[in-house]
Structures are given as C-alpha cells and as structure tokens.
Amino acid sequence: MSTMQNPPEKMMFQLSLRRRGISDQAVLRAMEEIPREMFVEAADRADAYRDSALGIACGQTISQPFVVAYMTEQLQLQKHHRVLEIGTGSGYQAAILSRLCGHVLSMERYRTLADVARGRLAKLGCDNVEVVLGDGFEVPAGAGNFDRIIVTAAMEQIPDALAQRLDRDGILIAPVGPLHGTQTLIRLVRTEAGLERKELVDVRFVPALPGIAREL
Ligand code: SAH
C-alpha cells in the first residue's frame, strides 16, 4: 500500500483537517491511523486522501474526510461508549469510531456493503465493531440503548423511535433535510429536561431508505 506510506499526502490530509477546525487529538489520531485507501474503490486509491466524498458499490458514497472527522468530534466519544451507526457504507466511519469508543453496532441495508465492510474491519483488527444487515428505521429492540447514535444517510426528520434509543446524556448526530438536496447536521442531546436540539453545519448525504435493499 504505497499511498498509505506517502508522507506528503498524509501530512496534507491531517493539515487540512486541522485547518478546517478539527482539534480533538484523539480524533485526529484515529483519522491518521485508519488507512482510508482501504475503504475506497481500487480505481480511487490515488484520491483516497483528498477531502472529497467518493462513490462506492451499490450507488452509495464514502463521506468526505472532514465530515467524518467533524461528526466524530461532535459525538464526544469516551472509551466505554456503545455507539450505533446507521449506514455502514464502506465501513470507514465505523473504523474511526472503533478507535474511540467501546463498541460499535453499524447497520447497513445492502448485504454487499455490509459484507465488504465487515471484511475490511476484521483485517484492520477493529474487533469492537459489529456490522449487521438491517434497516436503521427499525433498530431491533434487543440491541438496547446507546450512548451515541450517528446517522450517515439523509433523513427528512429524526424518527422518535431512534431518539428514544439514546441513553441519558446521549448524543445523536444526523443529517436532516431534503433527501436529494442539502441537509443540516443536527445534534440531539438527551438531558434531564428532554432532548436538546442544535443545528451544526450543512452537508450532503445519500438518502436513508426504508427496508433491506432487494438488490445485493
Ligand atoms: N458511513 C459510511 C457512508 C455512508 S453512505 C462510510 O463511512 O463509508 C450511506 C449508507 O447508508 C449507504 O451505504 C446506504 O446503503 C445506507 N443506508 C441508507 N438507508 C439505510 C437504512 N435505512 N438502514 C441502514 N443503512 C442505510
């Protein structure tokens, strides 16, 4: 993996994250340690450290690195946290999360994406990540509640059922808005008084769709 060792590229990658305001050292370290090139299509390896989203299988995308770092930072992860991710995609965000928390349950509606991501995460030794084929609109009750929830596909609104899965002091981050336009990242915090809502930045994600995908 030659690009992974390429210092100028990786230095620029770190620099651009810092320049755009990412300051959490643990987040920056995770972004440095996880080889993004492992999560992009073979044809895109040379572009793996550019700050842009890239296409992956099943018509989906791997998010822009800045957005991955930003959402991760906003989650204020601690080592004991149980995290739910909706939208495994390439598995990159899950790999970053795995370095910073106790356990990640990542749900994906495409079997192919779930299988490939699971393989990559195993290869990297991210053994605290469980990738499951499933619909993030229907998180099984048996999965319990979570300290943190990160949705990486656009939703028109945050389903109540999902917000209810947040533990006390829990944080949920999701892109909310028109499915095929620009969304706003929303942060919900479960406080004693109820759910606190804050608008963060504008983003563009592929839509969250209901049900397990019929195609692979
Ligand atoms: N976090 C990913 C990028 C996600 S792209 C990464 O780091 O690469 C959004 C993903 O959400 C797509 O793979 C899409 O198939 C998935 N998705 C969309 N709706 C979903 C749903 N209801 N449940 C689970 N996954 C869903």
XYZ file of N, CA and C and ligand atoms in Angstrom:
674
model
N 0.839 -1.202 0.000
C 0.000 0.000 0.000
C 0.861 1.234 0.000
N 1.239 1.689 -1.156
C 2.218 2.760 -1.235
C 1.650 4.119 -0.794
N 0.388 4.405 -1.154
C -0.129 5.729 -0.811
C -0.206 5.926 0.698
N -0.441 4.812 1.422
C -0.569 4.912 2.869
C 0.722 5.439 3.484
N 1.837 5.051 2.897
C 3.127 5.468 3.435
C 3.553 6.827 2.891
N 2.792 7.358 1.965
C 3.194 8.592 1.315
C 3.070 9.780 2.263
N 4.199 10.245 2.857
C 4.098 11.270 3.896
C 3.453 12.578 3.433
N 3.825 13.155 2.269
C 3.222 14.443 1.920
C 1.700 14.368 1.869
N 1.187 13.318 1.278
C -0.260 13.190 1.153
C -0.945 13.099 2.508
N -0.376 12.268 3.380
C -0.990 12.094 4.702
C -0.799 13.330 5.563
N 0.318 14.035 5.373
C 0.531 15.262 6.134
C -0.477 16.323 5.709
N -0.719 16.406 4.413
C -1.699 17.377 3.900
C -3.097 17.047 4.421
N -3.363 15.740 4.495
C -4.660 15.254 4.967
C -4.907 15.754 6.392
N -3.909 15.543 7.270
C -4.003 15.993 8.659
C -4.116 17.512 8.745
N -3.289 18.161 7.932
C -3.235 19.625 7.941
C -4.576 20.221 7.553
N -5.198 19.636 6.532
C -6.459 20.221 6.075
C -7.566 19.987 7.105
N -7.507 18.875 7.837
C -8.491 18.643 8.905
C -8.315 19.678 10.012
N -7.055 19.927 10.392
C -6.776 20.929 11.438
C -7.189 22.314 10.980
N -6.847 22.627 9.748
C -7.157 23.954 9.212
C -8.660 24.202 9.214
N -9.420 23.145 8.980
C -10.877 23.325 8.941
C -11.508 23.250 10.327
N -10.665 23.111 11.358
C -11.192 23.281 12.710
C -11.283 22.019 13.556
N -10.788 20.904 13.048
C -10.790 19.687 13.872
C -9.623 19.802 14.849
N -9.922 19.756 16.166
C -8.840 19.969 17.126
C -8.691 18.833 18.125
N -9.660 17.924 18.174
C -9.602 16.805 19.116
C -8.475 15.850 18.697
N -7.461 15.754 19.582
C -6.272 14.970 19.236
C -6.585 13.497 18.972
N -7.498 12.952 19.758
C -7.826 11.532 19.583
C -8.502 11.297 18.225
N -9.321 12.248 17.822
C -9.987 12.143 16.510
C -8.946 12.248 15.397
N -8.047 13.228 15.524
C -7.001 13.403 14.507
C -6.124 12.156 14.413
N -5.840 11.555 15.568
C -5.003 10.342 15.574
C -5.726 9.192 14.864
N -7.003 9.044 15.159
C -7.767 7.969 14.507
C -7.799 8.194 12.993
N -7.966 9.444 12.572
C -8.001 9.758 11.141
C -6.637 9.467 10.502
N -5.587 9.639 11.292
C -4.242 9.377 10.776
C -3.976 7.871 10.668
N -4.507 7.139 11.640
C -4.174 5.710 11.716
C -4.998 4.821 10.786
N -6.224 5.216 10.504
C -7.070 4.360 9.662
C -6.790 4.666 8.185
N -6.314 3.684 7.430
C -5.987 3.931 6.021
C -7.254 4.049 5.159
N -7.616 5.273 4.796
C -8.847 5.487 4.025
C -8.785 4.770 2.676
N -7.570 4.603 2.164
C -7.426 3.943 0.860
C -7.988 2.521 0.856
N -8.061 1.910 2.052
C -8.632 0.555 2.135
C -10.145 0.556 1.950
N -10.759 1.735 2.055
C -12.218 1.818 2.065
C -12.797 2.396 0.777
N -11.906 2.792 -0.155
C -12.393 3.346 -1.423
C -12.246 2.286 -2.515
N -12.869 2.524 -3.652
C -12.752 1.614 -4.787
C -11.304 1.631 -5.283
N -10.853 0.494 -5.835
C -9.460 0.375 -6.297
C -9.071 1.534 -7.224
N -9.994 1.928 -8.089
C -9.692 2.980 -9.068
C -9.518 4.348 -8.415
N -9.960 4.496 -7.175
C -9.902 5.797 -6.494
C -8.790 5.891 -5.457
N -7.933 4.855 -5.403
C -6.915 4.842 -4.332
C -6.071 6.108 -4.312
N -5.719 6.601 -5.502
C -4.853 7.790 -5.572
C -5.545 9.016 -4.983
N -6.875 8.984 -4.936
C -7.637 10.131 -4.421
C -8.101 9.920 -2.978
N -7.621 8.851 -2.344
C -8.151 8.473 -1.022
C -7.960 9.558 0.027
N -6.903 10.385 -0.107
C -6.632 11.387 0.929
C -7.026 12.791 0.505
N -7.810 12.876 -0.578
C -8.390 14.169 -0.945
C -9.633 14.381 -0.100
N -9.938 15.629 0.203
C -11.091 15.883 1.071
C -12.391 15.906 0.263
N -12.721 14.729 -0.290
C -13.997 14.670 -1.008
C -14.647 13.307 -0.813
N -15.974 13.296 -0.962
C -16.712 12.038 -0.934
C -16.382 11.289 -2.218
N -16.468 9.952 -2.186
C -16.195 9.143 -3.383
C -17.285 8.091 -3.512
N -17.522 7.675 -4.750
C -18.520 6.638 -4.982
C -18.023 5.279 -4.519
N -18.939 4.463 -3.983
C -18.614 3.067 -3.635
C -19.666 2.170 -4.291
N -19.646 0.897 -4.007
C -20.607 -0.033 -4.623
C -22.045 0.335 -4.254
N -22.989 -0.236 -4.983
C -24.434 -0.083 -4.719
C -24.908 1.368 -4.835
N -24.164 2.200 -5.586
C -24.580 3.584 -5.807
C -24.473 4.457 -4.564
N -23.672 4.042 -3.586
C -23.554 4.795 -2.331
C -22.239 5.574 -2.315
N -21.948 6.245 -1.204
C -20.714 7.041 -1.135
C -20.008 6.832 0.199
N -18.696 7.024 0.163
C -17.908 7.148 1.397
C -17.826 8.648 1.635
N -18.120 9.083 2.858
C -18.206 10.520 3.143
C -16.857 11.199 3.012
N -16.950 12.509 2.875
C -15.767 13.365 2.841
C -15.051 13.274 4.197
N -13.713 13.156 4.208
C -12.989 13.017 5.477
C -13.310 14.105 6.500
N -13.426 15.365 6.059
C -13.736 16.424 7.013
C -15.052 16.141 7.740
N -16.039 15.684 6.990
C -17.354 15.433 7.593
C -17.273 14.257 8.575
N -16.491 13.241 8.230
C -16.291 12.098 9.139
C -15.644 12.586 10.437
N -14.590 13.399 10.298
C -13.873 13.904 11.481
C -14.780 14.815 12.304
N -15.535 15.678 11.619
C -16.402 16.634 12.303
C -17.499 15.917 13.094
N -18.161 14.965 12.444
C -19.242 14.242 13.129
C -18.684 13.460 14.312
N -17.503 12.869 14.115
C -16.878 12.097 15.186
C -16.547 13.004 16.369
N -16.001 14.169 16.069
C -15.649 15.121 17.130
C -16.897 15.549 17.903
N -17.975 15.812 17.163
C -19.217 16.255 17.798
C -19.812 15.188 18.724
N -19.457 13.928 18.507
C -20.005 12.843 19.336
C -19.369 12.792 20.728
N -18.221 13.469 20.899
C -17.521 13.479 22.203
C -17.451 12.079 22.806
N -16.784 11.211 22.070
C -16.746 9.791 22.448
C -15.853 9.528 23.646
N -16.284 8.561 24.441
C -15.453 8.060 25.536
C -15.280 6.565 25.344
N -14.203 6.086 25.945
C -13.781 4.698 25.712
C -14.832 3.653 26.063
N -15.773 4.002 26.953
C -16.741 2.988 27.359
C -18.034 3.065 26.544
N -18.136 4.032 25.623
C -19.410 4.237 24.935
C -19.804 3.103 23.988
N -21.116 2.842 23.983
C -21.727 1.948 22.984
C -22.327 2.846 21.923
N -21.911 2.636 20.684
C -22.315 3.534 19.602
C -23.101 2.770 18.540
N -24.169 3.411 18.046
C -24.931 2.867 16.920
C -24.653 3.730 15.710
N -24.229 3.100 14.610
C -24.094 3.815 13.344
C -25.153 3.302 12.378
N -25.857 4.215 11.720
C -26.796 3.802 10.681
C -26.204 4.200 9.345
N -25.924 3.192 8.503
C -25.305 3.442 7.203
C -23.827 3.103 7.206
N -23.519 1.793 7.236
C -22.114 1.346 7.279
C -21.359 1.793 6.035
N -22.004 1.701 4.880
C -21.346 2.064 3.618
C -20.037 1.320 3.448
N -18.950 2.068 3.333
C -17.625 1.462 3.148
C -17.067 0.872 4.443
N -17.578 1.343 5.586
C -17.029 0.919 6.881
C -16.016 1.898 7.449
N -15.708 2.962 6.699
C -14.667 3.899 7.138
C -15.037 4.624 8.443
N -16.242 5.187 8.467
C -16.676 5.886 9.691
C -16.682 4.927 10.887
N -17.109 3.698 10.645
C -17.141 2.703 11.722
C -15.728 2.427 12.248
N -14.749 2.384 11.335
C -13.359 2.135 11.741
C -12.842 3.278 12.609
N -13.186 4.510 12.222
C -12.767 5.679 13.014
C -13.414 5.611 14.407
N -14.707 5.315 14.436
C -15.410 5.209 15.720
C -14.777 4.142 16.603
N -14.400 3.034 15.985
C -13.918 1.870 16.755
C -12.685 2.214 17.596
N -11.905 3.197 17.121
C -10.690 3.595 17.845
C -11.000 4.416 19.088
N -12.226 4.946 19.163
C -12.519 5.972 20.158
C -13.583 5.581 21.166
N -14.175 4.398 20.990
C -15.269 4.023 21.905
C -15.149 2.536 22.256
N -16.133 2.051 22.997
C -16.069 0.665 23.443
C -16.603 -0.324 22.426
N -17.763 0.016 21.836
C -18.402 -0.919 20.904
C -19.200 -0.157 19.871
N -19.146 -0.616 18.630
C -19.926 -0.004 17.554
C -20.841 -1.055 16.948
N -22.135 -0.748 16.896
C -23.077 -1.555 16.123
C -23.376 -0.740 14.880
N -22.997 -1.260 13.709
C -23.187 -0.499 12.477
C -24.169 -1.238 11.582
N -25.236 -0.529 11.157
C -26.283 -1.163 10.355
C -26.235 -0.686 8.911
N -26.393 -1.640 7.980
C -26.367 -1.317 6.547
C -27.468 -2.097 5.846
N -28.169 -1.452 4.898
C -29.280 -2.116 4.226
C -28.864 -2.895 2.977
N -27.607 -2.719 2.525
C -27.095 -3.521 1.392
C -26.190 -4.635 1.897
N -26.554 -5.866 1.559
C -25.756 -7.007 2.005
C -24.309 -6.920 1.523
N -24.120 -6.542 0.251
C -22.761 -6.462 -0.303
C -21.898 -5.496 0.502
N -22.449 -4.312 0.767
C -21.670 -3.313 1.508
C -21.354 -3.815 2.916
N -22.347 -4.416 3.565
C -22.131 -4.929 4.931
C -21.027 -5.986 4.926
N -21.078 -6.900 3.947
C -20.082 -7.983 3.896
C -18.671 -7.444 3.647
N -18.559 -6.529 2.678
C -17.233 -5.988 2.339
C -16.680 -5.187 3.520
N -17.536 -4.369 4.140
C -17.092 -3.550 5.271
C -16.631 -4.441 6.425
N -17.379 -5.512 6.667
C -17.028 -6.440 7.757
C -15.640 -7.017 7.526
N -15.362 -7.378 6.282
C -14.046 -7.936 5.930
C -12.927 -6.926 6.167
N -13.152 -5.695 5.745
C -12.121 -4.650 5.927
C -11.852 -4.393 7.402
N -12.924 -4.327 8.184
C -12.784 -4.020 9.609
C -12.050 -5.155 10.328
N -12.318 -6.385 9.904
C -11.627 -7.538 10.502
C -10.132 -7.457 10.189
N -9.828 -7.112 8.948
C -8.437 -7.008 8.509
C -7.669 -5.969 9.325
N -8.361 -4.904 9.691
C -7.733 -3.826 10.466
C -7.742 -4.111 11.966
N -8.351 -5.230 12.355
C -8.401 -5.569 13.777
C -9.412 -4.749 14.568
N -10.397 -4.182 13.879
C -11.437 -3.406 14.578
C -12.468 -4.385 15.127
N -12.072 -5.138 16.152
C -12.949 -6.235 16.583
C -14.028 -5.796 17.563
N -14.115 -4.482 17.805
C -15.234 -3.977 18.615
C -16.354 -3.411 17.730
N -16.295 -3.717 16.435
C -17.357 -3.278 15.530
C -18.153 -4.493 15.073
N -19.477 -4.370 15.187
C -20.358 -5.417 14.697
C -21.153 -4.807 13.539
N -20.980 -5.366 12.343
C -21.724 -4.861 11.183
C -22.915 -5.786 10.960
N -24.110 -5.219 10.925
C -25.287 -6.056 10.695
C -26.084 -5.546 9.504
N -26.648 -6.499 8.766
C -27.558 -6.165 7.689
C -28.877 -5.786 8.349
N -29.367 -4.589 8.087
C -30.611 -4.188 8.740
C -31.043 -2.808 8.317
N -32.197 -2.422 8.802
C -32.799 -1.141 8.476
C -32.730 -0.228 9.696
N -32.015 0.861 9.555
C -31.846 1.802 10.657
C -33.139 2.448 11.128
N -34.209 2.325 10.310
C -35.506 2.822 10.765
C -36.186 1.818 11.688
N -35.623 0.610 11.760
C -36.230 -0.452 12.575
C -35.148 -1.141 13.399
N -34.483 -0.407 14.243
C -33.407 -0.999 15.049
C -34.035 -2.014 16.009
N -33.553 -3.274 15.978
C -34.176 -4.285 16.823
C -34.140 -3.891 18.300
N -35.254 -4.136 18.996
C -35.352 -3.762 20.409
C -34.234 -4.421 21.217
N -33.867 -5.631 20.813
C -32.838 -6.382 21.530
C -31.477 -5.715 21.511
N -31.292 -4.752 20.617
C -29.994 -4.068 20.533
C -29.793 -3.123 21.719
N -30.868 -2.820 22.434
C -30.735 -1.976 23.620
C -30.606 -0.496 23.280
N -30.163 0.264 24.260
C -29.963 1.706 24.067
C -28.487 2.004 23.850
N -28.215 3.249 23.457
C -26.847 3.611 23.083
C -26.434 4.924 23.738
N -25.126 5.066 23.957
C -24.591 6.331 24.455
C -24.522 7.353 23.318
N -24.281 6.855 22.118
C -24.146 7.727 20.957
C -24.800 7.060 19.752
N -25.431 7.897 18.908
C -26.004 7.399 17.656
C -25.539 8.322 16.539
N -25.019 7.748 15.462
C -24.589 8.545 14.319
C -25.288 8.008 13.073
N -26.014 8.895 12.415
C -26.716 8.519 11.188
C -25.920 9.100 10.037
N -25.528 8.245 9.086
C -24.705 8.745 7.976
C -25.441 8.634 6.647
N -26.754 8.778 6.697
C -27.579 8.874 5.497
C -28.663 9.901 5.811
N -29.094 10.641 4.763
C -30.005 11.765 4.994
C -31.397 11.302 5.391
N -31.954 11.971 6.390
C -33.318 11.684 6.834
C -34.129 12.976 6.800
N -35.415 12.868 6.426
C -36.269 14.067 6.414
C -36.513 14.566 7.833
N -36.569 13.653 8.747
C -36.612 14.021 10.161
C -36.050 12.868 10.977
N -35.717 13.151 12.216
C -35.160 12.099 13.069
C -36.333 11.320 13.667
N -36.429 10.024 13.368
C -37.548 9.259 13.906
C -37.514 9.245 15.441
N -38.699 9.440 16.042
C -38.789 9.406 17.505
C -38.216 8.110 18.064
N -38.531 7.016 17.356
C -38.094 5.700 17.824
C -36.572 5.650 17.969
N -35.883 6.390 17.091
C -34.415 6.391 17.134
C -33.918 7.250 18.305
N -34.508 8.429 18.436
C -34.098 9.324 19.522
C -34.342 8.669 20.881
N -35.367 7.820 20.931
C -35.681 7.137 22.195
C -34.638 6.089 22.571
N -33.792 5.727 21.612
C -32.746 4.737 21.905
C -31.528 5.361 22.560
N -31.566 6.682 22.750
C -30.434 7.372 23.379
C -30.511 7.251 24.882
N -29.404 6.854 25.496
C -29.316 6.837 26.947
C -29.263 8.260 27.474
N -29.435 8.416 28.767
C -29.271 9.710 29.439
C -27.888 10.279 29.110
N -27.836 11.570 28.788
C -26.616 12.264 28.349
C -26.141 11.806 26.975
N -26.993 11.026 26.309
C -26.615 10.518 24.991
C -26.636 11.617 23.934
N -25.842 11.407 22.880
C -25.772 12.363 21.763
C -26.087 11.630 20.464
N -26.943 12.238 19.661
C -27.261 11.703 18.332
C -26.910 12.765 17.295
N -26.245 12.349 16.219
C -25.927 13.271 15.119
C -26.522 12.700 13.840
N -27.236 13.526 13.092
C -27.838 13.051 11.845
C -27.987 14.185 10.845
N -27.807 13.876 9.542
C -28.091 14.863 8.503
C -29.589 14.889 8.233
N -30.209 16.044 8.466
C -31.664 16.138 8.367
C -32.039 17.196 7.332
N -32.961 16.810 6.433
C -33.402 17.755 5.407
C -33.866 17.008 4.178
N -33.972 17.718 3.042
C -34.432 17.068 1.817
C -33.483 15.940 1.407
N -34.060 14.799 1.025
C -33.237 13.615 0.748
C -32.297 13.812 -0.433
N -32.694 14.652 -1.384
C -31.845 14.815 -2.572
C -31.307 16.233 -2.683
N -31.097 16.884 -1.568
C -30.556 18.243 -1.600
C -29.509 18.414 -0.528
N -29.495 19.582 0.083
C -28.563 19.867 1.169
C -29.288 19.650 2.489
N -28.619 18.960 3.382
C -29.194 18.741 4.715
C -28.390 19.525 5.747
N -28.931 19.620 6.943
C -28.224 20.231 8.060
C -27.906 19.134 9.064
N -26.673 19.143 9.542
C -26.349 18.180 10.602
C -27.028 18.642 11.877
N -27.794 17.742 12.469
C -28.494 18.049 13.704
C -27.878 17.240 14.839
N -27.690 17.896 15.975
C -27.209 17.181 17.161
C -28.292 17.206 18.228
N -28.678 16.020 18.660
C -29.624 15.906 19.778
C -28.850 15.446 21.004
N -29.123 16.077 22.142
C -28.523 15.619 23.399
C -29.665 15.301 24.351
N -29.628 14.097 24.905
C -30.675 13.755 25.885
C -30.263 14.269 27.257
N -30.945 15.311 27.721
C -30.656 15.875 29.042
C -31.784 15.474 29.982
N -31.624 15.866 31.220
C -32.665 15.564 32.206
C -33.996 16.189 31.794
N -33.895 17.376 31.168
C -35.099 18.123 30.781
C -35.731 17.609 29.485
N -35.023 16.761 28.769
C -35.548 16.257 27.498
C -34.485 16.332 26.417
N -34.931 16.382 25.158
C -33.965 16.397 24.053
C -33.616 17.833 23.673
N -32.314 18.120 23.669
C -31.839 19.436 23.242
C -31.404 19.306 21.796
N -31.804 20.256 20.958
C -31.514 20.148 19.529
C -30.651 21.312 19.079
N -29.611 21.013 18.317
C -28.758 22.087 17.804
C -28.445 21.842 16.333
N -28.498 22.904 15.550
C -28.130 22.803 14.137
C -26.640 23.060 14.016
N -25.943 22.196 13.297
C -24.498 22.349 13.141
C -24.184 22.933 11.760
N -23.767 22.106 10.815
C -23.346 22.627 9.504
C -24.161 21.972 8.386
N -24.087 22.557 7.208
C -24.762 21.976 6.046
C -23.920 20.855 5.452
N -24.588 19.817 5.019
C -23.901 18.640 4.462
C -24.760 18.042 3.343
N -24.167 17.099 2.619
C -24.927 16.359 1.612
C -24.657 14.877 1.789
N -25.697 14.140 2.094
C -25.564 12.689 2.235
C -26.520 12.001 1.272
N -26.235 10.748 0.945
C -27.195 9.960 0.167
C -28.369 9.656 1.103
N -29.555 9.429 0.520
C -30.738 9.257 1.371
C -30.756 7.966 2.184
N -31.332 8.040 3.361
C -31.681 6.841 4.122
C -32.987 6.318 3.527
N -32.996 5.046 3.186
C -34.181 4.436 2.588
C -34.658 3.315 3.491
N -35.979 3.116 3.537
C -36.504 2.097 4.448
C -36.302 0.677 3.909
N -36.165 -0.256 4.806
C -36.112 -1.675 4.441
C -34.733 -2.124 4.005
N -34.543 -3.437 3.981
C -33.289 -4.013 3.493
C -33.345 -3.976 1.976
N -32.238 -3.602 1.323
C -32.246 -3.469 -0.138
C -32.538 -4.813 -0.790
N -33.378 -4.808 -1.833
C -33.700 -6.066 -2.523
C -32.558 -6.517 -3.409
N -31.918 -5.525 -4.067
C -30.733 -5.894 -4.844
C -29.624 -6.182 -3.828
N -28.532 -6.787 -4.279
C -27.449 -7.057 -3.355
C -26.778 -5.739 -2.983
N -20.691 5.847 6.861
C -20.377 5.420 5.509
C -21.019 6.262 4.443
C -22.471 6.071 4.404
S -23.296 6.288 2.855
C -18.882 5.350 5.275
O -18.101 5.691 6.159
O -18.489 4.918 4.189
C -24.908 5.905 3.487
C -25.141 4.445 3.692
O -26.364 4.314 4.389
C -25.304 3.676 2.395
O -24.427 2.604 2.360
C -26.750 3.234 2.434
O -26.978 1.973 1.818
C -27.011 3.167 3.924
N -28.423 3.249 4.309
C -29.404 4.003 3.744
N -30.583 3.807 4.390
C -30.339 2.905 5.389
C -31.155 2.300 6.382
N -32.456 2.549 6.481
N -30.587 1.420 7.230
C -29.265 1.132 7.137
N -28.438 1.677 6.213
C -28.964 2.550 5.341
